[in-house]
CSV table of N, CA and C in Angstrom, one decimal:
chain,number,residue,atom,x,y,z
A,1,MET,N,53.8,144.4,25.1
A,1,MET,CA,53.7,145.9,25.7
A,1,MET,C,53.5,146.6,23.2
A,2,LYS,N,52.4,147.7,23.8
A,2,LYS,CA,51.7,148.2,22.5
A,2,LYS,C,52.8,149.0,22.2
A,3,ARG,N,52.9,149.4,20.9
A,3,ARG,CA,53.4,150.6,20.4
A,3,ARG,C,52.5,151.3,19.3
A,4,GLN,N,52.6,152.4,19.1
A,4,GLN,CA,51.6,152.9,17.8
A,4,GLN,C,53.0,152.9,16.6
A,5,ILE,N,52.1,152.7,15.2
A,5,ILE,CA,53.2,152.7,14.2
A,5,ILE,C,54.0,153.8,14.1
A,6,SER,N,53.0,155.1,14.2
A,6,SER,CA,54.4,156.4,13.6
A,6,SER,C,55.6,156.2,15.3
A,7,GLU,N,55.4,155.2,15.8
A,7,GLU,CA,57.1,155.4,16.8
A,7,GLU,C,58.1,154.5,15.9
A,8,LEU,N,57.6,153.7,14.5
A,8,LEU,CA,58.9,152.9,14.4
A,8,LEU,C,59.4,153.7,13.2
A,9,PHE,N,59.3,155.3,12.7
A,9,PHE,CA,59.9,155.6,11.8
A,9,PHE,C,61.4,156.4,12.7
A,10,GLY,N,62.3,156.1,11.6
A,10,GLY,CA,63.1,156.7,11.9
A,10,GLY,C,63.9,156.3,12.8
A,11,MET,N,63.7,154.6,12.8
A,11,MET,CA,64.3,153.9,14.0
A,11,MET,C,65.3,152.9,13.4
A,12,ASN,N,66.3,152.4,13.6
A,12,ASN,CA,67.2,152.1,12.6
A,12,ASN,C,66.8,151.0,13.1
A,13,VAL,N,67.3,149.6,11.5
A,13,VAL,CA,67.0,148.4,11.8
A,13,VAL,C,68.4,147.7,11.8
A,14,TYR,N,68.7,146.0,12.4
A,14,TYR,CA,69.5,145.7,12.2
A,14,TYR,C,69.0,144.5,12.2
A,15,SER,N,70.2,143.6,11.5
A,15,SER,CA,70.2,142.0,11.8
A,15,SER,C,69.9,141.4,13.1
A,16,GLU,N,69.4,140.1,13.3
A,16,GLU,CA,69.7,139.8,14.5
A,16,GLU,C,71.8,139.3,15.0
A,17,LYS,N,72.3,139.6,13.5
A,17,LYS,CA,73.9,139.7,13.9
A,17,LYS,C,74.4,140.8,13.8
A,18,ALA,N,73.2,141.4,14.3
A,18,ALA,CA,73.9,143.5,14.9
A,18,ALA,C,74.5,144.0,13.4
A,19,THR,N,74.0,143.8,12.0
A,19,THR,CA,74.6,144.6,11.2
A,19,THR,C,73.5,145.4,10.8
A,20,PHE,N,73.7,146.9,10.7
A,20,PHE,CA,72.6,147.8,10.5
A,20,PHE,C,72.7,147.8,9.0
A,21,LEU,N,71.4,148.1,8.9
A,21,LEU,CA,70.7,147.5,7.2
A,21,LEU,C,70.1,148.7,7.5
A,22,GLY,N,69.8,149.7,7.6
A,22,GLY,CA,68.8,151.0,7.7
A,22,GLY,C,67.8,151.7,8.3
A,23,LYS,N,67.1,152.7,7.8
A,23,LYS,CA,66.1,153.3,8.8
A,23,LYS,C,64.7,153.3,8.2
A,24,VAL,N,63.9,152.7,9.1
A,24,VAL,CA,62.6,153.2,8.6
A,24,VAL,C,62.0,154.0,8.2
A,25,VAL,N,61.9,154.5,6.9
A,25,VAL,CA,61.1,155.6,6.6
A,25,VAL,C,59.6,155.7,6.3
A,26,ASP,N,58.9,154.2,6.0
A,26,ASP,CA,57.6,154.6,5.3
A,26,ASP,C,57.0,152.9,6.5
A,27,VAL,N,55.6,152.5,6.6
A,27,VAL,CA,55.1,151.3,6.7
A,27,VAL,C,53.7,151.3,6.1
A,28,VAL,N,54.1,149.9,5.3
A,28,VAL,CA,53.0,148.9,4.2
A,28,VAL,C,52.0,148.4,5.3
A,29,LEU,N,50.8,148.8,5.0
A,29,LEU,CA,49.2,148.6,5.9
A,29,LEU,C,49.2,147.0,5.1
A,30,ASP,N,48.6,146.1,5.3
A,30,ASP,CA,47.7,144.9,4.8
A,30,ASP,C,46.0,145.7,6.0
A,31,VAL,N,45.0,146.9,5.4
A,31,VAL,CA,44.2,147.4,6.0
A,31,VAL,C,43.2,145.7,6.0
A,32,THR,N,42.9,145.1,4.9
A,32,THR,CA,41.8,144.0,4.7
A,32,THR,C,42.4,143.2,6.5
A,33,ASN,N,43.5,142.9,6.0
A,33,ASN,CA,43.8,141.7,7.5
A,33,ASN,C,44.1,143.0,8.8
A,34,LYS,N,44.2,144.0,9.0
A,34,LYS,CA,44.9,144.9,10.0
A,34,LYS,C,45.9,144.0,10.1
A,35,LYS,N,46.9,144.5,9.4
A,35,LYS,CA,48.6,144.3,10.2
A,35,LYS,C,49.7,144.7,9.4
A,36,ILE,N,50.3,145.0,10.0
A,36,ILE,CA,51.9,145.2,8.5
A,36,ILE,C,52.6,144.5,8.1
A,37,SER,N,52.4,144.9,6.5
A,37,SER,CA,53.1,144.0,6.0
A,37,SER,C,54.5,144.3,5.5
A,38,TYR,N,54.9,145.4,5.4
A,38,TYR,CA,56.2,145.7,5.5
A,38,TYR,C,57.2,146.8,6.1
A,39,ILE,N,58.0,146.8,6.1
A,39,ILE,CA,58.8,148.7,6.8
A,39,ILE,C,59.7,148.8,5.2
A,40,ALA,N,59.5,150.1,4.9
A,40,ALA,CA,60.5,150.6,4.3
A,40,ALA,C,62.0,151.0,4.5
A,41,LEU,N,62.8,151.0,3.7
A,41,LEU,CA,64.0,151.3,4.6
A,41,LEU,C,64.2,152.4,4.1
A,42,SER,N,65.7,153.0,4.1
A,42,SER,CA,66.2,154.5,3.3
A,42,SER,C,68.0,154.3,3.8
A,43,GLU,N,68.5,155.1,3.5
A,43,GLU,CA,70.3,155.2,4.1
A,43,GLU,C,70.1,153.4,4.2
A,44,VAL,N,70.3,153.0,3.6
A,44,VAL,CA,70.4,151.3,3.1
A,44,VAL,C,71.9,150.5,3.2
A,45,ASN,N,72.4,149.7,4.2
A,45,ASN,CA,73.8,149.5,3.6
A,45,ASN,C,74.4,149.0,2.8
A,46,THR,N,74.2,149.5,1.7
A,46,THR,CA,74.6,148.8,0.5
A,46,THR,C,75.5,148.0,0.0
A,47,ASP,N,76.6,147.7,1.4
A,47,ASP,CA,77.8,147.1,1.6
A,47,ASP,C,76.7,145.3,2.0
A,48,VAL,N,75.8,145.6,2.6
A,48,VAL,CA,74.8,144.2,2.9
A,48,VAL,C,73.4,143.8,2.2
A,49,ILE,N,72.8,145.0,2.3
A,49,ILE,CA,71.5,145.0,1.0
A,49,ILE,C,72.4,145.7,-0.4
A,50,ASP,N,71.7,144.3,-1.8
A,50,ASP,CA,71.7,145.2,-2.8
A,50,ASP,C,70.3,145.5,-3.7
A,51,THR,N,70.2,147.3,-3.6
A,51,THR,CA,69.5,147.9,-3.1
A,51,THR,C,69.0,147.8,-5.4
A,52,LYS,N,69.7,147.8,-6.5
A,52,LYS,CA,69.7,147.3,-7.3
A,52,LYS,C,68.8,148.8,-7.9
A,53,ASN,N,69.2,149.9,-7.5
A,53,ASN,CA,69.9,151.2,-7.9
A,53,ASN,C,68.8,151.9,-7.7
A,54,TYR,N,67.9,151.0,-6.7
A,54,TYR,CA,66.4,151.8,-6.2
A,54,TYR,C,66.9,152.8,-5.1
A,55,GLU,N,65.9,153.7,-4.7
A,55,GLU,CA,66.4,154.7,-3.2
A,55,GLU,C,66.7,153.9,-2.0
A,56,GLY,N,65.4,152.7,-1.6
A,56,GLY,CA,65.6,151.9,-0.4
A,56,GLY,C,65.3,150.5,-1.0
A,57,VAL,N,64.1,150.3,0.3
A,57,VAL,CA,64.5,148.6,0.2
A,57,VAL,C,62.8,148.5,0.9
A,58,LEU,N,62.3,147.5,0.8
A,58,LEU,CA,60.9,146.5,1.7
A,58,LEU,C,61.7,145.5,2.4
A,59,ILE,N,61.3,145.5,3.4
A,59,ILE,CA,62.1,143.9,4.6
A,59,ILE,C,60.4,143.9,4.9
A,60,PRO,N,59.9,142.8,4.7
A,60,PRO,CA,58.6,142.1,5.0
A,60,PRO,C,58.8,141.9,6.3
A,61,TYR,N,57.2,142.4,7.3
A,61,TYR,CA,57.4,142.6,8.4
A,61,TYR,C,57.1,141.3,9.0
A,62,ARG,N,57.4,140.3,8.3
A,62,ARG,CA,57.1,139.0,9.1
A,62,ARG,C,58.5,138.5,9.7
A,63,ILE,N,59.4,138.9,9.1
A,63,ILE,CA,60.7,138.6,9.5
A,63,ILE,C,62.0,139.7,10.8
A,64,VAL,N,60.5,140.5,10.8
A,64,VAL,CA,60.9,141.6,11.8
A,64,VAL,C,60.9,140.6,13.4
A,65,LYS,N,61.6,140.5,14.2
A,65,LYS,CA,62.1,139.5,15.5
A,65,LYS,C,61.7,140.4,17.0
A,66,GLU,N,62.2,141.5,16.5
A,66,GLU,CA,61.7,142.6,17.8
A,66,GLU,C,61.6,144.0,17.4
A,67,VAL,N,60.9,145.0,18.8
A,67,VAL,CA,60.8,145.8,18.2
A,67,VAL,C,61.4,146.4,19.5
A,68,GLY,N,61.9,147.4,19.5
A,68,GLY,CA,62.6,147.8,21.0
A,68,GLY,C,63.0,149.7,20.4
A,69,ASP,N,64.2,149.9,20.9
A,69,ASP,CA,65.0,150.4,20.5
A,69,ASP,C,65.2,151.1,19.4
A,70,VAL,N,65.1,149.8,18.9
A,70,VAL,CA,65.7,149.8,17.4
A,70,VAL,C,65.1,148.4,17.4
A,71,VAL,N,65.4,148.4,15.7
A,71,VAL,CA,64.2,146.9,15.1
A,71,VAL,C,65.1,145.7,14.7
A,72,ILE,N,64.9,144.4,15.0
A,72,ILE,CA,65.8,143.6,14.8
A,72,ILE,C,65.0,142.8,14.1
A,73,VAL,N,65.6,142.5,13.4
A,73,VAL,CA,64.8,141.3,11.9
A,73,VAL,C,65.7,140.2,12.0
A,74,ARG,N,64.6,139.1,11.7
A,74,ARG,CA,65.6,137.2,11.5
A,74,ARG,C,66.7,137.4,10.6
A,75,HIS,N,67.5,136.3,10.5
A,75,HIS,CA,68.4,136.2,9.7
A,75,HIS,C,67.4,135.1,8.9
A,76,ILE,N,68.2,135.7,7.1
A,76,ILE,CA,67.6,134.5,6.1
A,76,ILE,C,68.3,134.5,5.3
A,77,PRO,N,68.8,133.2,5.7
A,77,PRO,CA,70.4,132.8,4.7
A,77,PRO,C,70.0,133.2,3.1
A,78,GLY,N,70.7,133.8,2.6
A,78,GLY,CA,71.1,134.5,1.2
A,78,GLY,C,70.9,135.5,1.0
A,79,ALA,N,69.9,136.0,2.2
A,79,ALA,CA,69.0,137.3,1.8
A,79,ALA,C,70.3,138.4,1.8
A,80,PHE,N,71.2,138.7,3.3
A,80,PHE,CA,71.7,140.4,3.2
A,80,PHE,C,73.3,139.2,2.5
A,81,LYS,N,74.0,139.8,1.7
A,81,LYS,CA,75.1,139.6,1.1
A,81,LYS,C,76.7,141.0,1.2
A,82,VAL,N,77.9,140.7,1.4
A,82,VAL,CA,78.3,141.7,1.3
A,82,VAL,C,79.1,142.0,0.1
A,83,SER,N,79.1,143.0,-0.3
A,83,SER,CA,80.2,143.1,-1.3
A,83,SER,C,81.1,142.4,-2.1
A,84,THR,N,81.6,141.5,-1.6
A,84,THR,CA,82.3,140.8,-2.1
A,84,THR,C,81.7,139.6,-3.0
A,85,GLY,N,80.6,139.6,-2.5
A,85,GLY,CA,79.4,138.4,-3.3
A,85,GLY,C,79.9,137.5,-1.6
A,86,GLU,N,80.7,136.9,-1.0
A,86,GLU,CA,80.4,136.1,0.1
A,86,GLU,C,78.7,136.6,0.8
A,87,PRO,N,78.6,135.2,1.4
A,87,PRO,CA,77.6,135.6,2.3
A,87,PRO,C,77.8,136.1,3.6
A,88,LEU,N,76.9,137.3,4.0
A,88,LEU,CA,77.5,137.1,5.3
A,88,LEU,C,77.3,137.2,6.3
A,89,PHE,N,76.5,136.1,6.9
A,89,PHE,CA,76.3,134.8,8.1
A,89,PHE,C,77.3,133.7,7.2
A,90,GLY,N,78.6,133.8,7.1
A,90,GLY,CA,79.0,132.4,6.5
A,90,GLY,C,78.4,131.7,6.2
A,91,GLU,N,76.9,131.2,5.5
A,91,GLU,CA,76.8,130.1,4.8
A,91,GLU,C,78.1,129.4,4.2
């Protein structure tokens, strides 16, 4: 099913382990190759993602697994950590 890019705005983003990561606020396009490069998140779950004092974070679109009612991103070992410094997914 084809979707409009504008449908991504405001969607919640979760890891494939059902952890909330943030909300889509923008999309970065690669117009040369006619594809989405990144989704920009706000309301970032800082328990999972270190924003390094930025207001949001860019997620590479290549790790997006599925787009439906929410956006699901693939698990990348070591990418998301809890505030205790322990890996989120038990690596």
